[in-house]
């Protein structure tokens, strides 16, 4: 074990000291010093297991994964938060999955539609009400191309049969009605919700549509939720390469794009965590290969463009080089402008999905170093992909608690932290520059050549805002 | 280098072309069809269908019980809100409050999963209490529930007792609890239940000599400026007071370069001694029904609810406080009143007979109806998702009390999609509501004044009071200047583009 790893491990051990015995033993397995080679067995973090009760985990639930992440952005589907009012209320247009359309008429993305369970629904069951709700919605929103029923906790506990209701009403309406069993108590985090949502895509929509004309250049963008327009910026690059993007899942997507995607030649997956399941299925069932890519920051974008082009003929490969050549000078000029202000700055990340590893390259393009990174709901395969991206002895944390994040901040002294809304304002109080890396802090896009300048500008304003300097620090006790 | 983010980027031609090309795969409806349906949703016929809806809410203006409960709990010094149930709920409560206040917010979940659904949540509760106490050293753990714990029927009282018997937490640690099923009532019910739970636990055995002091309960009030304002008014009057569930520092604390887990809240001993105050004044009625009832019955204390939104309501509250305490309303407050009334007189031409739509919590709506009528405006559509029959009756009576209320209708149990139909079929001049009503502003073009909760898309409004005379001035300023902004926008191409108004 190297000195770097040993020193970091010692620091981690100190932080763990405060926990009660059982929780300490458990949490210690989730926080490790990085070994980029992946060969140090004791450096592998444990992941995708239950959070300890009472520790203030940042994690959400299966409903958040299924409704908030995967199904919510499908724009021409009416998405019902089925159960009490809260879950839909708190996830109402909070992820900024941009889309084009006339909301309330042919698209429904910014709406909060709920069966608003009352006590009688708990006692007598909610199926009858759901059936009636579906009819009311069909009448009010005749242009909806589908209806999604996203279950909240009580639905699964009281034994409702939403599948039967869906089946019956779907036949009557002749549009897909998708029952999604994503009750919040299922699984250990958002992650199971992604999986459940993928399974329902497979069972209810995928393969049911027909693409009139196919080409050898047909691809799907999978796992891009178009936050702040990310998927649009990525799509632009792919189209410039000469590829034809058939489906965009699920940011700005339509039910039809989900139904016809099986006719594409290649799946390009950005957020591996939330949609790898459907890629594996499409590979098995339709023989469609998939390739992971990373459109954060020029280094990774160039690499990804070439990697994607390698799957196609010379025309695409030549186009790829042209696209890179077209944007390289702009990217170089941008880095020249921003790098001097950001060089050597240390970053701590604690996010979800793909960002804890995918954004590292973009920070490095700006001369910054990610000294700690972690996932809210990652699995082993995410961590395996992360170790080589980070330096030896960096902190890797899984399902970190508020307490741990504060302690690591105190000890590692990052120049900025990238995490979520629940963390944001504690860092503001600490006077540590902070950027939300789930919602891009209402900015974006961050993907692609159009996104990187926004990323660079935002990181610069985060680290270099004069407001941090106004804070008059009380002597800490 | 000029950086273009989403605000500008996607207006570029290259993206317009991309969007157009993408339609090939979208299976979109023909533009004429979309327009036809869009027009149809503006009709009386659609409104009728919309109002026949009984089984689904579309853009409702309410949250669930435990949100109100954790909000309430966070108003006591050193108290950690502790939620028995699935963990996603707590992530949602925290982020929801973070987004409104732009402040940190701590709350704990017991992370219940499938096994708890089968065997009950006892183990989660025990381990949760032990961990929370060890990590966050709370002065009090205030327990409420998500719908999961309620559906499976967790016995909070027994679980907490066990945790103490097993010495996982100290025996003398106050652990009040409230059952807060999200399928009953709304966030205001949860606030009420938690407050009653906390007060009944921490005041037990504290009954002593009565003190010349008032208890103030703000209710589910998300304006930190309101709490500061009531304190200021009482200080001017020389009235000693204890604010129960004082969230003003919790959600608006100074930046000192240090993150405090417990930045403020009612000090524990003061809260415990509230049983000995001479009376309790709640600034909201419908979020404190059970608590006031409890205070009257169990403490034998006078307890009244007086929402000081608008001039008349503020007068009434100050007079009542004066009557209870024997302290006169000071000249300073009288002068403030005079200044606000002067401002209202100055602005009246721009508000008189303007038609208002409003949506929000029951107490806020009652205050707004009253204030709008005082300005000479007409409350027309009053939409409440989470009101009860008593609220409906009270709102109707209030409208009937003034000629300016003659055109007002109370729509109880309705949502923003109902309001959309109302705004299309019976247009108004101004809309008062939370940030989500911006979609109504967009669809119907009704000028919007942001008042309520949540306010996500405008900064710092919650730092300014909307109660008291000062609050009336703030609302007047917001309302009249929205009218004037709108007037400028509408007269840009005409001679009416006046500089003096």
Short mmCIF file of C-alpha atoms in Angstrom, two decimals, chain B residues 155-467:
data_model
loop_
_atom_site.label_atom_id
_atom_site.label_comp_id
_atom_site.label_asym_id
_atom_site.label_seq_id
_atom_site.Cartn_x
_atom_site.Cartn_y
_atom_site.Cartn_z
CA UNK B 155 -46.33 2.44 16.97
CA UNK B 156 -44.11 5.44 17.55
CA UNK B 157 -44.77 5.69 21.24
CA UNK B 158 -43.78 2.08 21.93
CA UNK B 159 -40.71 2.28 19.67
CA UNK B 160 -39.38 5.40 21.36
CA UNK B 161 -39.95 3.85 24.77
CA UNK B 162 -37.95 0.81 23.71
CA UNK B 163 -35.09 2.94 22.43
CA UNK B 164 -34.89 4.56 25.84
CA UNK B 165 -35.20 1.27 27.72
CA UNK B 166 -32.34 -0.14 25.66
CA UNK B 167 -30.39 3.06 26.41
CA UNK B 168 -29.76 3.76 22.74
CA UNK B 169 -30.62 7.36 23.54
CA UNK B 170 -30.65 9.04 26.96
CA UNK B 171 -33.83 8.49 28.96
CA UNK B 172 -34.22 12.21 29.52
CA UNK B 173 -33.86 13.15 25.84
CA UNK B 174 -37.16 14.67 24.72
CA UNK B 175 -38.50 12.68 21.80
CA UNK B 176 -41.92 14.12 20.93
CA UNK B 177 -43.76 12.49 18.07
CA UNK B 178 -46.65 13.07 15.73
CA UNK B 179 -48.40 10.81 13.28
CA UNK B 180 -48.40 12.69 10.00
CA UNK B 181 -49.93 10.56 7.23
CA UNK B 182 -49.57 12.29 3.90
CA UNK B 183 -52.96 10.99 2.76
CA UNK B 184 -54.71 13.16 5.36
CA UNK B 185 -54.79 16.96 5.18
CA UNK B 186 -51.70 18.78 3.91
CA UNK B 187 -48.49 20.40 5.10
CA UNK B 188 -50.48 22.72 7.36
CA UNK B 189 -52.01 19.72 9.16
CA UNK B 190 -48.56 18.24 9.67
CA UNK B 191 -47.31 21.49 11.14
CA UNK B 192 -50.20 21.49 13.59
CA UNK B 193 -49.73 17.85 14.60
CA UNK B 194 -45.99 18.22 15.17
CA UNK B 195 -46.35 21.42 17.16
CA UNK B 196 -48.94 19.86 19.40
CA UNK B 197 -46.69 16.82 19.83
CA UNK B 198 -43.67 18.90 20.74
CA UNK B 199 -45.50 21.21 23.13
CA UNK B 200 -47.28 18.41 24.94
CA UNK B 201 -43.98 16.57 25.47
CA UNK B 202 -41.74 19.41 26.54
CA UNK B 203 -44.24 21.23 28.78
CA UNK B 204 -45.27 18.12 30.69
CA UNK B 205 -44.94 18.80 34.41
CA UNK B 206 -43.86 22.41 33.89
CA UNK B 207 -47.07 24.12 34.95
CA UNK B 208 -46.24 26.85 37.42
CA UNK B 209 -46.99 30.47 38.06
CA UNK B 210 -48.38 32.47 35.18
CA UNK B 211 -45.95 34.90 33.56
CA UNK B 212 -46.69 38.23 31.91
CA UNK B 213 -45.72 36.88 28.55
CA UNK B 214 -47.35 35.92 25.28
CA UNK B 215 -46.76 32.87 23.16
CA UNK B 216 -46.68 33.58 19.46
CA UNK B 217 -47.20 30.76 16.98
CA UNK B 218 -46.40 31.82 13.41
CA UNK B 219 -47.98 28.73 11.82
CA UNK B 220 -46.75 27.28 8.54
CA UNK B 221 -45.30 30.64 7.63
CA UNK B 222 -42.45 30.62 5.15
CA UNK B 223 -41.71 34.34 5.39
CA UNK B 224 -38.83 34.74 7.80
CA UNK B 225 -39.44 38.47 7.58
CA UNK B 226 -42.82 37.84 9.19
CA UNK B 227 -41.31 36.37 12.32
CA UNK B 228 -38.82 39.21 12.60
CA UNK B 229 -41.68 41.65 12.07
CA UNK B 230 -43.92 40.28 14.81
CA UNK B 231 -40.99 40.31 17.20
CA UNK B 232 -40.24 43.91 16.29
CA UNK B 233 -43.84 44.98 16.81
CA UNK B 234 -44.03 43.25 20.17
CA UNK B 235 -40.75 44.82 21.23
CA UNK B 236 -42.14 48.24 20.35
CA UNK B 237 -45.17 47.43 22.49
CA UNK B 238 -42.98 46.16 25.30
CA UNK B 239 -44.68 42.78 25.26
CA UNK B 240 -42.59 39.86 26.42
CA UNK B 241 -43.03 36.90 24.18
CA UNK B 242 -41.92 33.46 23.14
CA UNK B 243 -42.18 32.49 19.51
CA UNK B 244 -43.05 28.82 19.31
CA UNK B 245 -41.36 27.13 16.42
CA UNK B 246 -39.15 30.13 15.75
CA UNK B 247 -37.76 29.21 12.35
CA UNK B 248 -36.45 32.71 11.61
CA UNK B 249 -32.78 31.86 12.20
CA UNK B 250 -33.13 28.30 10.94
CA UNK B 251 -34.03 29.57 7.50
CA UNK B 252 -32.27 32.93 7.45
CA UNK B 253 -29.02 32.74 9.36
CA UNK B 254 -26.01 35.03 9.01
CA UNK B 255 -23.04 33.79 7.03
CA UNK B 256 -20.13 33.50 9.45
CA UNK B 257 -18.07 31.01 7.51
CA UNK B 258 -19.35 28.25 9.71
CA UNK B 259 -22.12 25.76 9.05
CA UNK B 260 -24.30 25.32 12.09
CA UNK B 261 -26.50 22.27 12.24
CA UNK B 262 -28.81 24.08 14.65
CA UNK B 263 -28.61 27.75 13.73
CA UNK B 264 -31.51 28.96 15.81
CA UNK B 265 -34.94 28.04 17.04
CA UNK B 266 -36.92 28.64 20.21
CA UNK B 267 -34.62 27.95 23.17
CA UNK B 268 -35.67 24.73 24.84
CA UNK B 269 -36.35 26.14 28.32
CA UNK B 270 -38.41 28.99 26.92
CA UNK B 271 -40.44 26.58 24.85
CA UNK B 272 -41.00 24.37 27.88
CA UNK B 273 -42.12 27.37 29.93
CA UNK B 274 -44.66 28.43 27.30
CA UNK B 275 -47.28 26.59 29.35
CA UNK B 276 -46.96 29.42 31.88
CA UNK B 277 -47.51 32.30 29.48
CA UNK B 278 -50.65 34.40 29.91
CA UNK B 279 -52.00 33.66 26.43
CA UNK B 280 -51.13 32.26 23.04
CA UNK B 281 -51.64 34.16 19.81
CA UNK B 282 -51.37 32.18 16.58
CA UNK B 283 -50.82 34.16 13.40
CA UNK B 284 -52.53 31.47 11.36
CA UNK B 285 -55.71 29.62 12.12
CA UNK B 286 -55.87 26.58 9.86
CA UNK B 287 -52.33 25.40 10.60
CA UNK B 288 -52.84 25.60 14.37
CA UNK B 289 -56.36 24.25 15.00
CA UNK B 290 -55.38 21.25 17.10
CA UNK B 291 -52.56 23.02 18.87
CA UNK B 292 -54.74 25.91 20.02
CA UNK B 293 -57.43 23.50 21.09
CA UNK B 294 -54.84 21.61 23.12
CA UNK B 295 -53.52 24.82 24.69
CA UNK B 296 -56.99 25.91 25.70
CA UNK B 297 -57.98 22.55 27.13
CA UNK B 298 -54.77 21.24 28.62
CA UNK B 299 -53.02 24.43 29.63
CA UNK B 300 -56.17 26.36 30.45
CA UNK B 301 -54.67 29.23 28.50
CA UNK B 302 -56.40 31.78 26.33
CA UNK B 303 -55.50 30.98 22.75
CA UNK B 304 -56.58 32.99 19.74
CA UNK B 305 -55.66 33.05 16.07
CA UNK B 306 -55.29 36.46 14.43
CA UNK B 307 -53.67 36.64 11.03
CA UNK B 308 -52.17 40.13 10.67
CA UNK B 309 -52.20 40.41 6.88
CA UNK B 310 -53.48 43.81 5.76
CA UNK B 311 -54.43 46.91 7.73
CA UNK B 312 -57.63 45.81 9.44
CA UNK B 313 -56.20 42.45 10.42
CA UNK B 314 -53.08 44.06 11.85
CA UNK B 315 -55.22 46.56 13.78
CA UNK B 316 -57.27 43.70 15.17
CA UNK B 317 -54.23 41.72 16.22
CA UNK B 318 -52.57 44.66 17.93
CA UNK B 319 -55.79 45.59 19.72
CA UNK B 320 -56.24 42.04 20.93
CA UNK B 321 -52.65 41.83 22.14
CA UNK B 322 -53.11 45.17 23.81
CA UNK B 323 -56.28 43.94 25.51
CA UNK B 324 -54.59 40.74 26.71
CA UNK B 325 -51.43 42.38 27.99
CA UNK B 326 -52.76 45.78 29.00
CA UNK B 327 -49.98 47.43 26.99
CA UNK B 328 -51.12 50.17 24.63
CA UNK B 329 -50.24 50.18 20.96
CA UNK B 330 -47.34 52.65 20.82
CA UNK B 331 -47.20 55.78 18.73
CA UNK B 332 -44.39 54.29 16.63
CA UNK B 333 -46.73 51.60 15.31
CA UNK B 334 -49.51 54.12 14.89
CA UNK B 335 -47.12 56.22 12.76
CA UNK B 336 -46.18 53.18 10.69
CA UNK B 337 -49.86 52.54 10.11
CA UNK B 338 -50.29 56.11 8.97
CA UNK B 339 -47.43 55.84 6.52
CA UNK B 340 -48.72 52.61 4.97
CA UNK B 341 -52.25 53.99 4.67
CA UNK B 342 -50.79 57.09 3.06
CA UNK B 343 -49.05 54.87 0.54
CA UNK B 344 -52.27 52.99 -0.17
CA UNK B 345 -54.08 56.25 -0.76
CA UNK B 346 -51.32 57.32 -3.16
CA UNK B 347 -51.50 54.08 -5.13
CA UNK B 348 -55.25 53.54 -5.14
CA UNK B 349 -55.89 54.66 -8.74
CA UNK B 350 -53.85 51.75 -10.03
CA UNK B 351 -55.48 49.09 -7.87
CA UNK B 352 -59.08 50.26 -7.62
CA UNK B 353 -61.50 47.69 -9.06
CA UNK B 354 -58.65 45.65 -10.42
CA UNK B 355 -59.72 42.02 -10.55
CA UNK B 356 -57.55 39.53 -8.65
CA UNK B 357 -57.11 35.77 -8.78
CA UNK B 358 -55.29 34.11 -5.89
CA UNK B 359 -54.18 30.64 -4.89
CA UNK B 360 -52.50 29.41 -1.72
CA UNK B 361 -52.97 28.15 1.83
CA UNK B 362 -56.24 29.04 3.64
CA UNK B 363 -54.77 31.58 6.05
CA UNK B 364 -52.79 33.35 3.38
CA UNK B 365 -55.88 33.59 1.17
CA UNK B 366 -58.02 35.04 3.95
CA UNK B 367 -55.37 37.69 4.54
CA UNK B 368 -55.04 38.45 0.85
CA UNK B 369 -58.80 38.73 0.30
CA UNK B 370 -58.97 41.22 3.10
CA UNK B 371 -55.98 43.26 1.95
CA UNK B 372 -57.06 43.35 -1.70
CA UNK B 373 -60.49 44.64 -0.68
CA UNK B 374 -58.87 47.29 1.54
CA UNK B 375 -57.01 48.58 -1.50
CA UNK B 376 -60.23 48.71 -3.51
CA UNK B 377 -59.35 45.66 -5.56
CA UNK B 378 -61.75 42.81 -6.21
CA UNK B 379 -60.89 39.26 -5.27
CA UNK B 380 -62.51 37.27 -8.08
CA UNK B 381 -61.08 33.74 -8.16
CA UNK B 382 -60.02 32.41 -4.78
CA UNK B 383 -58.55 28.94 -5.27
CA UNK B 384 -57.50 26.76 -2.37
CA UNK B 385 -56.33 23.17 -2.72
CA UNK B 386 -56.09 22.40 0.99
CA UNK B 387 -58.94 24.27 2.68
CA UNK B 388 -61.74 22.75 4.71
CA UNK B 389 -65.44 23.62 4.96
CA UNK B 390 -64.81 26.11 7.75
CA UNK B 391 -62.30 27.94 5.59
CA UNK B 392 -64.72 28.04 2.70
CA UNK B 393 -67.45 29.50 4.89
CA UNK B 394 -65.08 32.03 6.41
CA UNK B 395 -63.80 33.14 3.02
CA UNK B 396 -67.35 33.55 1.71
CA UNK B 397 -68.38 35.56 4.75
CA UNK B 398 -65.35 37.78 4.32
CA UNK B 399 -66.19 38.46 0.68
CA UNK B 400 -69.76 39.25 1.68
CA UNK B 401 -68.55 41.82 4.18
CA UNK B 402 -67.46 44.29 1.50
CA UNK B 403 -68.88 45.55 -1.78
CA UNK B 404 -65.47 44.79 -3.27
CA UNK B 405 -66.05 41.11 -2.56
CA UNK B 406 -69.25 40.90 -4.58
CA UNK B 407 -67.60 39.26 -7.61
CA UNK B 408 -65.56 36.78 -5.60
CA UNK B 409 -65.98 33.01 -5.71
CA UNK B 410 -64.21 30.55 -3.43
CA UNK B 411 -63.03 27.37 -5.13
CA UNK B 412 -62.05 25.01 -2.37
CA UNK B 413 -60.26 21.73 -3.11
CA UNK B 414 -59.31 23.01 -6.56
CA UNK B 415 -55.91 23.35 -8.24
CA UNK B 416 -53.96 25.45 -10.72
CA UNK B 417 -55.42 23.64 -13.72
CA UNK B 418 -58.87 24.71 -12.55
CA UNK B 419 -57.54 28.21 -12.11
CA UNK B 420 -56.24 28.09 -15.68
CA UNK B 421 -59.77 27.52 -16.93
CA UNK B 422 -61.05 30.34 -14.73
CA UNK B 423 -58.43 32.75 -16.02
CA UNK B 424 -59.29 31.97 -19.64
CA UNK B 425 -63.04 32.15 -19.25
CA UNK B 426 -63.22 34.99 -16.71
CA UNK B 427 -59.99 36.97 -17.06
CA UNK B 428 -58.57 39.04 -14.24
CA UNK B 429 -55.96 41.78 -14.00
CA UNK B 430 -53.60 40.23 -11.48
CA UNK B 431 -52.68 36.84 -10.14
CA UNK B 432 -51.28 36.22 -6.66
CA UNK B 433 -49.57 32.88 -6.14
CA UNK B 434 -46.38 30.86 -5.71
CA UNK B 435 -43.65 30.20 -8.26
CA UNK B 436 -45.58 27.43 -10.00
CA UNK B 437 -48.27 29.90 -10.98
CA UNK B 438 -45.75 31.30 -13.45
CA UNK B 439 -47.09 28.66 -15.83
CA UNK B 440 -50.49 30.37 -15.56
CA UNK B 441 -48.80 33.69 -16.22
CA UNK B 442 -47.24 32.15 -19.31
CA UNK B 443 -50.42 30.48 -20.58
CA UNK B 444 -52.92 33.24 -19.84
CA UNK B 445 -50.77 36.35 -19.75
CA UNK B 446 -52.16 37.36 -16.36
CA UNK B 447 -49.57 39.53 -14.57
CA UNK B 448 -48.22 37.64 -11.57
CA UNK B 449 -47.29 38.86 -8.10
CA UNK B 450 -45.37 36.15 -6.28
CA UNK B 451 -46.80 35.64 -2.80
CA UNK B 452 -46.92 32.29 -1.03
CA UNK B 453 -44.95 29.07 -0.92
CA UNK B 454 -42.86 27.85 -2.53
CA UNK B 455 -41.03 30.77 -4.08
CA UNK B 456 -38.24 29.16 -6.06
CA UNK B 457 -37.72 31.46 -8.98
CA UNK B 458 -37.32 34.83 -7.32
CA UNK B 459 -34.74 35.52 -4.69
CA UNK B 460 -35.11 36.78 -1.13
CA UNK B 461 -38.84 37.52 -1.08
CA UNK B 462 -39.17 35.38 2.05
CA UNK B 463 -36.83 37.74 3.87
CA UNK B 464 -39.39 40.57 3.66
CA UNK B 465 -42.52 40.54 5.81
CA UNK B 466 -46.02 40.37 4.41
CA UNK B 467 -47.63 40.73 7.85
#
